[in-house]
Coordinates of C-alpha atoms in Angstrom, one line a residue:
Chain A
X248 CA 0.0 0.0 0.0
X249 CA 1.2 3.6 -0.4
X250 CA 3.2 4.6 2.8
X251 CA 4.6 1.2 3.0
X252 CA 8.5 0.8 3.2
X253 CA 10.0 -2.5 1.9
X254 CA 13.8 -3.7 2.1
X255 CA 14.9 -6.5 0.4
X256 CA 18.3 -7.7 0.9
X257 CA 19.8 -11.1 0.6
X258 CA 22.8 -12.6 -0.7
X259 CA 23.9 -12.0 -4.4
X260 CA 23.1 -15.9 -5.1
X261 CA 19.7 -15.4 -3.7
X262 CA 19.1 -13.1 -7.0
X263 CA 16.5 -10.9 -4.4
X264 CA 17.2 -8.3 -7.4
X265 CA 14.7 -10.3 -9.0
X266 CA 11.8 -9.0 -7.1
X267 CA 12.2 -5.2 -7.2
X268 CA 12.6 -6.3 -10.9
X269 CA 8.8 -8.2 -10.9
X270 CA 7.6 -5.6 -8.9
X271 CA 8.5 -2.9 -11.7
X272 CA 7.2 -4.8 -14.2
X273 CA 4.2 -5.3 -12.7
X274 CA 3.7 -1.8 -12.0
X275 CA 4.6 -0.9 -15.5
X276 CA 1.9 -3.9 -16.9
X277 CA -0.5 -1.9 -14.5
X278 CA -0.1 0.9 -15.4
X279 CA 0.0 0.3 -19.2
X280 CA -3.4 -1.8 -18.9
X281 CA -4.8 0.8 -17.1
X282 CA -7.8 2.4 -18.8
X283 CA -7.0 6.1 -19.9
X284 CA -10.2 7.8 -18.3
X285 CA -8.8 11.2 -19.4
X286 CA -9.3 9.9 -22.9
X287 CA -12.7 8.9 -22.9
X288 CA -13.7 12.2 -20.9
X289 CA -12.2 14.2 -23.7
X290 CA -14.2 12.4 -26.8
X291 CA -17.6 13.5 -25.0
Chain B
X253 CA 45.3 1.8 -20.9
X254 CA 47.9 4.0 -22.9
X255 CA 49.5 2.3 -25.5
X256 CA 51.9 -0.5 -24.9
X257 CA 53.6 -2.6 -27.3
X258 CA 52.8 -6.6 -27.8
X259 CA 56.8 -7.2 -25.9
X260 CA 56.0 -4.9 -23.1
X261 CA 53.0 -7.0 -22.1
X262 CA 54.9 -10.1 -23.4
X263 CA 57.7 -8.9 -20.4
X264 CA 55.1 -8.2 -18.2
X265 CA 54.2 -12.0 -18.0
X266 CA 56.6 -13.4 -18.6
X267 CA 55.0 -14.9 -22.2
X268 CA 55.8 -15.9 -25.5
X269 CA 55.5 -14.0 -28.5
X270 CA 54.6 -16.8 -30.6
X271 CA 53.2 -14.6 -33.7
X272 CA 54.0 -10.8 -34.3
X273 CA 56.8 -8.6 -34.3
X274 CA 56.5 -7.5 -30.7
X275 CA 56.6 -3.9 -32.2
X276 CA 52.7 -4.1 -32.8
X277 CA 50.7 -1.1 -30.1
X278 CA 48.2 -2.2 -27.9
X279 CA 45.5 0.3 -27.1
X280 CA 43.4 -1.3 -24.3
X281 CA 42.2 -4.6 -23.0
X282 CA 39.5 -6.8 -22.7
X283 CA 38.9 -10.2 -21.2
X284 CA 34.9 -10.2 -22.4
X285 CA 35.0 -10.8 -26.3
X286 CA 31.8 -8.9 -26.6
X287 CA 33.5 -5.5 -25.2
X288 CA 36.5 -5.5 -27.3
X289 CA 38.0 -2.3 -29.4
X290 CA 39.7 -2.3 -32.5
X291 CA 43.5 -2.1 -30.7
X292 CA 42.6 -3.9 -27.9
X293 CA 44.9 -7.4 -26.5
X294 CA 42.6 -9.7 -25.8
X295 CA 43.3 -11.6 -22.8
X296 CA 41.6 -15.8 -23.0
X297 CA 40.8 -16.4 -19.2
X298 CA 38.8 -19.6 -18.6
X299 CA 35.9 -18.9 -16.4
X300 CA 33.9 -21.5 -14.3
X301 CA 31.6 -21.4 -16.9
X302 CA 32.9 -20.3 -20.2
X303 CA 36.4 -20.4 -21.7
X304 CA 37.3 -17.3 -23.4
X305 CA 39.7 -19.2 -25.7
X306 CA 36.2 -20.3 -27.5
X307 CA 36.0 -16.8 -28.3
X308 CA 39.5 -15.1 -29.5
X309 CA 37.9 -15.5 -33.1
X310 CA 35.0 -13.1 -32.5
X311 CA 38.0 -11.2 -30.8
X312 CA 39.7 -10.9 -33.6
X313 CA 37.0 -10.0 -35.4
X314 CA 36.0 -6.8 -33.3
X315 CA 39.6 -5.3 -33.9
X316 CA 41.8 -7.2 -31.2
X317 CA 45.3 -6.2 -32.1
X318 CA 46.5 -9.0 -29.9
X319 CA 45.3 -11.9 -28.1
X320 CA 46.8 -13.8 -25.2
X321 CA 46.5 -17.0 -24.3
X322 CA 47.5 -20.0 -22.6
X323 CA 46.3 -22.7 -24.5
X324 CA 48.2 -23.4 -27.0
X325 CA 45.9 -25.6 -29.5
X326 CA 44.0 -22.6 -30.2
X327 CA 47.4 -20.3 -31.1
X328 CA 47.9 -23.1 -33.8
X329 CA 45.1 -21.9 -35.7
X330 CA 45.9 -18.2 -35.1
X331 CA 48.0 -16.7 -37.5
X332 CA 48.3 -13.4 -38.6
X333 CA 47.8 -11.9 -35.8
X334 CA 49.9 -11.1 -32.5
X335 CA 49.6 -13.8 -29.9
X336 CA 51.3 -14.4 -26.7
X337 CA 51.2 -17.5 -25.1
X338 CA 51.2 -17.6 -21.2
X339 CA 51.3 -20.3 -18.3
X340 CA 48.1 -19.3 -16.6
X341 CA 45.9 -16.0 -18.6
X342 CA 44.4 -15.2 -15.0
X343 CA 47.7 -14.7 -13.5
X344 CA 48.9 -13.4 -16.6
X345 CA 46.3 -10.5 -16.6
X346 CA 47.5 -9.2 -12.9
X347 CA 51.4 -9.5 -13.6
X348 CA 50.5 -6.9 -16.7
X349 CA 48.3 -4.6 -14.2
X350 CA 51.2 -5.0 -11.8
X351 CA 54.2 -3.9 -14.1
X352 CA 51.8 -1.6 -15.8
X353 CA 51.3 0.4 -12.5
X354 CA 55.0 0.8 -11.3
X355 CA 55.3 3.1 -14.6
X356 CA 52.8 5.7 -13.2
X357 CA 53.9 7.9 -9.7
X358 CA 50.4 8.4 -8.6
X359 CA 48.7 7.8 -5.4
X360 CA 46.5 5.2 -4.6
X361 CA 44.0 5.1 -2.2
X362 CA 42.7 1.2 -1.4
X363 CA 39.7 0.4 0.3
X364 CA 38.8 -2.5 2.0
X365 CA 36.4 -4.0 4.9
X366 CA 34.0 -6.4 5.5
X367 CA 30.8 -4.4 4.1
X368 CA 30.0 -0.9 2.4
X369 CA 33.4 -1.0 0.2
X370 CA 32.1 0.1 -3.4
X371 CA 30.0 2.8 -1.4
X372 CA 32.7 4.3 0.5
X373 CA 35.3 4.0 -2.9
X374 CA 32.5 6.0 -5.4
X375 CA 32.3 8.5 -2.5
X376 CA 36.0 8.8 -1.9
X377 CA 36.5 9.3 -5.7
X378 CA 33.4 11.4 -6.3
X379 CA 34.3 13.7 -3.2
X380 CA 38.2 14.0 -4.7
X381 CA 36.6 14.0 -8.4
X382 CA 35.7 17.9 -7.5
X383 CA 39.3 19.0 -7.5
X384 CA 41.7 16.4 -9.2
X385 CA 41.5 14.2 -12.0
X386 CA 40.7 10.8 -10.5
X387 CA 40.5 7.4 -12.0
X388 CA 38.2 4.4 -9.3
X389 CA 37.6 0.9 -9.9
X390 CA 34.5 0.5 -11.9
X391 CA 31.4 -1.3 -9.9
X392 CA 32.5 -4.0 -7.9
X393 CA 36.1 -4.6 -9.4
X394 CA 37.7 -6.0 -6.3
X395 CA 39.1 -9.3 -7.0
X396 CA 42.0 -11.1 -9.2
X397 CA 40.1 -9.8 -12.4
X398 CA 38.8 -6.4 -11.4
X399 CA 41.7 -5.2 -9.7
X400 CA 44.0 -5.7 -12.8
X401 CA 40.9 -4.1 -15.2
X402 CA 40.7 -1.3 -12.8
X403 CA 44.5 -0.7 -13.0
X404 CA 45.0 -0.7 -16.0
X405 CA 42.5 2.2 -16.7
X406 CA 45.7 4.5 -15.3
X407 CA 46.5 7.5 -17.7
X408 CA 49.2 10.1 -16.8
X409 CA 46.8 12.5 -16.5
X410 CA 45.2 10.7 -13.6
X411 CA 46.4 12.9 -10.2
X412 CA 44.7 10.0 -7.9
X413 CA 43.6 6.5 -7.8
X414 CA 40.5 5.0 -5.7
X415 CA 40.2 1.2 -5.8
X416 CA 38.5 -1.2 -3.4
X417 CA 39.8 -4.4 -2.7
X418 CA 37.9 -7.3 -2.0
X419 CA 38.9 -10.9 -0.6
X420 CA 36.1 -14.3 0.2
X421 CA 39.2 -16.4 1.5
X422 CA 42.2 -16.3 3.3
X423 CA 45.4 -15.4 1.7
X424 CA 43.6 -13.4 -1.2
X425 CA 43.7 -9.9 -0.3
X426 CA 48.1 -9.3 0.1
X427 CA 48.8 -10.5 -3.5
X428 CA 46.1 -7.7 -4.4
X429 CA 47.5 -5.2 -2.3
X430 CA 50.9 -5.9 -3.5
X431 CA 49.6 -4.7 -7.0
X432 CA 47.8 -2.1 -6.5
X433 CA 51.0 -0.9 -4.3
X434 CA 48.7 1.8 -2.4
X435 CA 49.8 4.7 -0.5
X436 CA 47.3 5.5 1.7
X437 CA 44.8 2.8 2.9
X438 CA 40.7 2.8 4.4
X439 CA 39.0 0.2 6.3
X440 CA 35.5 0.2 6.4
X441 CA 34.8 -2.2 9.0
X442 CA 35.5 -5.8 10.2
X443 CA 32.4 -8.0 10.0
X444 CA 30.5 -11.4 9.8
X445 CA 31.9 -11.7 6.1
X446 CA 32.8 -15.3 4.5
X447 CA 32.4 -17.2 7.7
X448 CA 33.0 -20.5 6.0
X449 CA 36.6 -19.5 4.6
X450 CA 37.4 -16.8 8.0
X451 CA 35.9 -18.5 10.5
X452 CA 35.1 -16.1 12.8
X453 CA 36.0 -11.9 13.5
X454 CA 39.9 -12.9 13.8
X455 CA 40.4 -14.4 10.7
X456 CA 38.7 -11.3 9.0
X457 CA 40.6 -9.3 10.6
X458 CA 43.7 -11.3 9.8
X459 CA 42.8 -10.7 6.5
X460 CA 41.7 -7.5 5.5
X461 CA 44.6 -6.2 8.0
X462 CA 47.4 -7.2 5.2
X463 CA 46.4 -3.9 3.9
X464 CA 47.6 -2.3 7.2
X465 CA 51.2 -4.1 6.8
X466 CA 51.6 -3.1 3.1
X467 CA 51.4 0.6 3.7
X468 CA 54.4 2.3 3.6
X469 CA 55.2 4.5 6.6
X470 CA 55.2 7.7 5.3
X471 CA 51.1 6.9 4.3
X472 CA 48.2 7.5 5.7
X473 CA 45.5 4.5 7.2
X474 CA 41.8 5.7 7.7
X475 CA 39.9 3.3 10.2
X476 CA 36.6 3.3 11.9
X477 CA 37.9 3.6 15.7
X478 CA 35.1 2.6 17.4
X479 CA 35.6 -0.8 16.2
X480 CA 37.7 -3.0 18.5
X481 CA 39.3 -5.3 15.7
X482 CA 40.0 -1.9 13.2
X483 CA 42.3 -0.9 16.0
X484 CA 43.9 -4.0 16.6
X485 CA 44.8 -4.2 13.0
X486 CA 45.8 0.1 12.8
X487 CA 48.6 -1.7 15.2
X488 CA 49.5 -3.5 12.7
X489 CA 50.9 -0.4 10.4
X490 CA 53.8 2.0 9.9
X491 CA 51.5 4.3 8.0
X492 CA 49.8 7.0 10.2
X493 CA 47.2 6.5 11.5
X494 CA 43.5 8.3 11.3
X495 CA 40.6 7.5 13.3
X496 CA 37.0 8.3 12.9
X497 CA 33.9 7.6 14.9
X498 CA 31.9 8.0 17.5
X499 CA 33.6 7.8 20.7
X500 CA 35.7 10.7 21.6
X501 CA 39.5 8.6 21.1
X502 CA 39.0 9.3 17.5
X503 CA 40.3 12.2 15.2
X504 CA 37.4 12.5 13.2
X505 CA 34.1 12.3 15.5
X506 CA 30.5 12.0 14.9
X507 CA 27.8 13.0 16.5
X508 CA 23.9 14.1 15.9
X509 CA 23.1 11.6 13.1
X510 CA 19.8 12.2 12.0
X511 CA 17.9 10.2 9.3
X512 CA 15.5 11.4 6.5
X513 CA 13.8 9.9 3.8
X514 CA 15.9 10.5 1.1
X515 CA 19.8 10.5 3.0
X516 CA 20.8 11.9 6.5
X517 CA 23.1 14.7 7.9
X518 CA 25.5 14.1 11.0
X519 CA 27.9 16.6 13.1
X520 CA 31.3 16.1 12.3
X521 CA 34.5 17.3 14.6
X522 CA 37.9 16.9 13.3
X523 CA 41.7 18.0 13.5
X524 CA 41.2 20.8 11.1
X525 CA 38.7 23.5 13.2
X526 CA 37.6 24.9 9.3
X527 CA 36.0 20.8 9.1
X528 CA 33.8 21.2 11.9
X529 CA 30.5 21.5 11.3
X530 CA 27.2 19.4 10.0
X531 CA 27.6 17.2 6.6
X532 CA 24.4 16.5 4.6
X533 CA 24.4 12.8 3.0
X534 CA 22.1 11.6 0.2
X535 CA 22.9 7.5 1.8
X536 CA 20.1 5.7 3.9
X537 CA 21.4 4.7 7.4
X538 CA 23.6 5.6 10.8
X539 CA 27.0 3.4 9.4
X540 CA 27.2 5.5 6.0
X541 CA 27.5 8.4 8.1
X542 CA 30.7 6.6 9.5
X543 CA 31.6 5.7 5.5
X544 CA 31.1 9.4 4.5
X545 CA 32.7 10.7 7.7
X546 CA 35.9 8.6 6.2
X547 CA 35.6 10.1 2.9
X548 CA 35.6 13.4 3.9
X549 CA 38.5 12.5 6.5
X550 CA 40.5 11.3 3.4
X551 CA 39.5 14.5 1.2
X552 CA 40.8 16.8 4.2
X553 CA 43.8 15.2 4.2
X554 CA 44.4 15.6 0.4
X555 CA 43.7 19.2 0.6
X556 CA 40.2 19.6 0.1
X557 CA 38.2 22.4 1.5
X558 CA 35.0 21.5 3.8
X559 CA 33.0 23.4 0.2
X560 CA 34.9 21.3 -2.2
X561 CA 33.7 18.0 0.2
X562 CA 30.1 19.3 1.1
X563 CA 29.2 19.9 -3.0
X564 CA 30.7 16.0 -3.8
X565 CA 28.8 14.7 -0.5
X566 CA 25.3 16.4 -1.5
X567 CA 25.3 15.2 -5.2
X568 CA 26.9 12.2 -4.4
X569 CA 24.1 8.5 -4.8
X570 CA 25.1 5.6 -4.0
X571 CA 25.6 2.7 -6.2
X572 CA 23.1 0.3 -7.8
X573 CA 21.5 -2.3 -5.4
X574 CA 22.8 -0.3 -1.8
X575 CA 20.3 0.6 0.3
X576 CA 19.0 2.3 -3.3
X577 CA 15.7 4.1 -2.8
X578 CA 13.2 3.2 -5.2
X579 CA 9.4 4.6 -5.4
X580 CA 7.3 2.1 -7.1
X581 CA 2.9 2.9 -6.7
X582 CA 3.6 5.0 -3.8
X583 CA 5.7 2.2 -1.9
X584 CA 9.2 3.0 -0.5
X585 CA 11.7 0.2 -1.7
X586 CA 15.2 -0.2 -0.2
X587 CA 16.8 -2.2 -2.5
X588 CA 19.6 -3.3 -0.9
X589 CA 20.1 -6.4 -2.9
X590 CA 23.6 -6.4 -3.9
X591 CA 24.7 -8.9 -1.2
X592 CA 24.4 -9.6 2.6
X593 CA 26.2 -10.7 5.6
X594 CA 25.0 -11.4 9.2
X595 CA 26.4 -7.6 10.0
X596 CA 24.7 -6.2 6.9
X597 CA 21.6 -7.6 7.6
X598 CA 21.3 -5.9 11.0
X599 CA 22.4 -2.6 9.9
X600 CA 19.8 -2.6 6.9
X601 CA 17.3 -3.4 9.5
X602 CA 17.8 -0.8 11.7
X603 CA 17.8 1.6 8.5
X604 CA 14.1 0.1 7.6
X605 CA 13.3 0.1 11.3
X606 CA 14.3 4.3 11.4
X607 CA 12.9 5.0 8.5
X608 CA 10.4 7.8 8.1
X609 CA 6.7 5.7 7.5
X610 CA 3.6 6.4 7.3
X611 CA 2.2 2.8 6.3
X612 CA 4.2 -0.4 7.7
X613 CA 7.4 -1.7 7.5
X614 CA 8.2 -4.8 5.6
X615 CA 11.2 -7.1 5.5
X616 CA 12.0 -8.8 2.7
X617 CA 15.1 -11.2 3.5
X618 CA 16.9 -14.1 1.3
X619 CA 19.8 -16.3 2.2
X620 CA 23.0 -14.9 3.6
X621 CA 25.6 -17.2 1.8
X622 CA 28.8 -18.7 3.2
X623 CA 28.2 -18.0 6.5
X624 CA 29.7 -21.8 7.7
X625 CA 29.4 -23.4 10.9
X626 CA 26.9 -19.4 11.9
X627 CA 24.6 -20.1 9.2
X628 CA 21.3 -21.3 11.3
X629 CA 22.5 -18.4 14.1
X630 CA 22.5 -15.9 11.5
X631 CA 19.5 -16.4 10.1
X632 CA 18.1 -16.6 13.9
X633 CA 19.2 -13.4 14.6
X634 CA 18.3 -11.6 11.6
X635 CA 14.4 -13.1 12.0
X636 CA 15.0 -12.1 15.7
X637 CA 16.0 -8.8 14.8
X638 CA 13.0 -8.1 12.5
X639 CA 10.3 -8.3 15.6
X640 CA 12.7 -6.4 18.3
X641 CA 13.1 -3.5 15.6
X642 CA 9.1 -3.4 15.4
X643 CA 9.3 -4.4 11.8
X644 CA 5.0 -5.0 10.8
X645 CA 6.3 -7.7 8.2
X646 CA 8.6 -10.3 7.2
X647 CA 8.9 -12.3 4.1
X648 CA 11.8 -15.3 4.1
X649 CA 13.4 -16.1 0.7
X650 CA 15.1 -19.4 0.3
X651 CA 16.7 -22.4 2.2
X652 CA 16.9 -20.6 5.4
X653 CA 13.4 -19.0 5.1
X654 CA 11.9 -21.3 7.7
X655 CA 14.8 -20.6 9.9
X656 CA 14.0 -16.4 9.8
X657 CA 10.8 -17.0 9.9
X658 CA 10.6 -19.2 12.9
X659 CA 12.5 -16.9 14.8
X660 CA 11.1 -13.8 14.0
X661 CA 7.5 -15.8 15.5
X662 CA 9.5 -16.8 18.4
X663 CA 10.0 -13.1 19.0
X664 CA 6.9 -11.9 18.5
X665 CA 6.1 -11.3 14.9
X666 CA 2.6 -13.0 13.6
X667 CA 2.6 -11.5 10.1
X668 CA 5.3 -13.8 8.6
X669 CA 5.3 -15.4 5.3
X670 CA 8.0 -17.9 3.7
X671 CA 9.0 -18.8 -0.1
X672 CA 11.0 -20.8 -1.3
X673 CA 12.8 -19.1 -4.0
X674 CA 12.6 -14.8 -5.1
X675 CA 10.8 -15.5 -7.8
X676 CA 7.9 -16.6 -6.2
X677 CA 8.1 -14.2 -3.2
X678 CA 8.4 -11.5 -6.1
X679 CA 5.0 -12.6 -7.9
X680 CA 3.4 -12.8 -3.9
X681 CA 4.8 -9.2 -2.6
X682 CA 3.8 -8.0 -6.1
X683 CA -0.2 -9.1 -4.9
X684 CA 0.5 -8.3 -1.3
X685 CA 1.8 -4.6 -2.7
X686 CA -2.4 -4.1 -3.3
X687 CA -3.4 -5.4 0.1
X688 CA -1.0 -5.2 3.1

């Protein structure tokens, strides 16, 4: 949730890299999906 | 690297100049096939997974003016091109660096420690950066590979030279030291680093002191003073000796940290009155104020003035993977990912667990590796460590996620959650990130 802090640490051969990676793309899937309301405000 | 000829490096390493004139120039180096220049000696090392001598034909491709190798099967089919043939390409590689640095009379600073060495090296360089012309190791280059790489990016225009050193087993760090051939020296800390090669504190301390013995004694040696094993090892130099900290033995002493979302600012009391004062840092948590406090300890010392230090400090970011501060959907991420230790663990704890939050806090933890017969006790104590801090939230990663978790319920914490591998626990915070 927004306000939340998160650490991830680990060893490098636990590749926790991985899931600030995930989390990006995720967030980037989200946000790409997303539907533009602005859009369809603008064509009424 | 500035031009060298194929007999120089030949020299260097004692090799064979099996094709060539030995007159040829060589412009650079590069022991990935994928990075190499037109001019470039390309140096065959075999890998734990890959043998570069598969590659010295796409090396030769790219440009390489030279290749150097050590088997000599692949030389056979190799003509018309320099080649040098070598007993061993690894050792090869840091006999050139070695030979290649006695021909430049510029100082070298070396960093080593247990944990925060590439932070306090990028800070040390960018800090002198502002008034000399200074050359660092790039990323992590801290072993038998990147030490040699990073030395053989010396120019003659370069005024100073930051590298860190690193070492997983006994007997490593000397022959790197012995390289590098440093005049002034830093210690970061001594910690819980490679337990399964050091055993314990003493053995890390035996090793990362063979820095302190290879200073000469008209150098300097920077070292945390607080730190009961740093001291024991400053005893170990000719070089003088300059302590900082937070205790008042020290020359350099800290006091007033304070911590904000986006770095931290501490009170700093040295040997020079015009140093006094307060230092603003853009690096999460209480030890890089020691690791800062160090760099500007080292700037002072090389003539810096307290504006010089406080522009490189304020611009200055970390490097990738530190404690690096990443905003993703409103959600604070310290992605300290790079690597961990039992001593690194806690610290990045306490940095979560002082953090400015308006939400909760959330601990994402994977394996510690090579930790030896303190493996299960680590783990403990990091799970531990999570509830006493008042962390809302842990998620184990790995083999040793059941141990972390365990203990962190042992101490308190109900909101606990355990995966097997990052993937998975990616994929499950990426849900959670919509719910917690």
């Amino acid at each position: 949730m927004p306000g939340d802090v998160v650490l991830v640490k680990g060893s490098r051969s636990s590749r926790m890299e991985q899931i600030v990676e995930l989390i990006k793309q995720d967030d980037d899937e989200k946000k790409r999906t997303a539907p533009n309301t602005q859009g369809a405000a603008a064509s009424t | 690297m500035e031009e060298r000829t194929v007999s120089y490096i030949s020299e260097a390493c004692s090799g064979k100049v099996l094709y060539g004139l030995g007159s040829e120039a060589v412009k650079g180096i590069a022991t990935d096939s994928r990075s190499v220049q037109t001019g470039d000696l390309f140096i065959a090392i075999k890998g734990p997974k890959f043998d570069a001598h598969d590659f010295v034909d796409q090396a030769r491709e790219k440009g390489a003016a030279c290749l150097m190798v050590d088997t000599l099967e692949v030389g056979k089919e190799l003509s018309g091109i320099p080649l040098i043939q070598v007993r061993e390409t690894r050792a090869a590689l840091g006999e050139l660096a070695m030979c290649y640095r006695r021909d430049f009379d510029i100082p070298i600073i070396a960093v080593v420690g247990s944990n925060g060495k590439t932070t306090t090296k990028d800070l040390i360089a960018a800090l002198l950066g502002g008034k000399f012309s200074v050359t660092s190791s790039p990323e992590s280059f801290n072993n038998d590979i990147g030490v040699p790489l990073s030395l053989l990016q010396l120019r003659s225009s370069h005024e100073v030279v930051v590298m860190e050193i690193g070492s997983n087993k006994p007997g490593e760090l000397k022959p790197l030291v012995e390289m590098i051939h440093p005049q002034w020296g830093v210690l970061t800390n001594i910690g819980r680093e490679h337990l399964e090669f050091f055993k314990d504190l003493k053995g890390v301390a035996e090793e990362e002191g063979g820095l302190a013995e290879l200073l000469p004694g008209d150098g300097k040696f920077f070292v945390p003073g607080d730190d009961e094993w740093a001291c024991r090892i400053a005893d170990r130099t000719e070089a003088e000796v300059i302590k900082v900290g937070l205790h008042s033995g020290n020359d350099w002493i800290i006091s007033d940290i304070k911590n904000y979302p986006e770095g931290g600012s501490f009170h700093l009391q040295g040997p020079f009155p015009v140093f006094v004062g307060e230092y603003c840092i853009g690096l999460l948590g209480e030890h890089q104020a020691q690791n800062a406090a160090l760099g500007i300890a080292v700037g002072a010392e090389m003539g810096m003035t307290p504006m010089e230090i406080r522009e490189g400090l304020t611009s200055f970011r970390g490097p990738r993977m530190r404690m690096e501060r990443e905003i993703i959907n409103g959600v604070v991420f310290l992605n300290d990912s790079y690597n961990a230790n039992a001593d690194s663990v806690s610290a990045a704890l306490k940095t979560l667990g002082n953090y400015p939050c308006k939400g909760r806090r959330v601990a994402v933890l994977g394996d510690m590796a090579e930790l030896g017969d303190s493996t299960n006790s680590a783990h403990r104590e990091a799970g531990r460590l999570t509830a006493e801090l008042g962390i809302d939230r842990i998620v184990t990663v790995g083999q040793m996620a059941g141990i972390m978790g365990d203990a962190a319920r042992s101490a308190g914490l109900t909101d606990v959650e355990e995966f097997s591998s990052a993937e998975k626990a990616g994929h499950a915070v990426c849900q959670a990130m919509w719910s917690w």
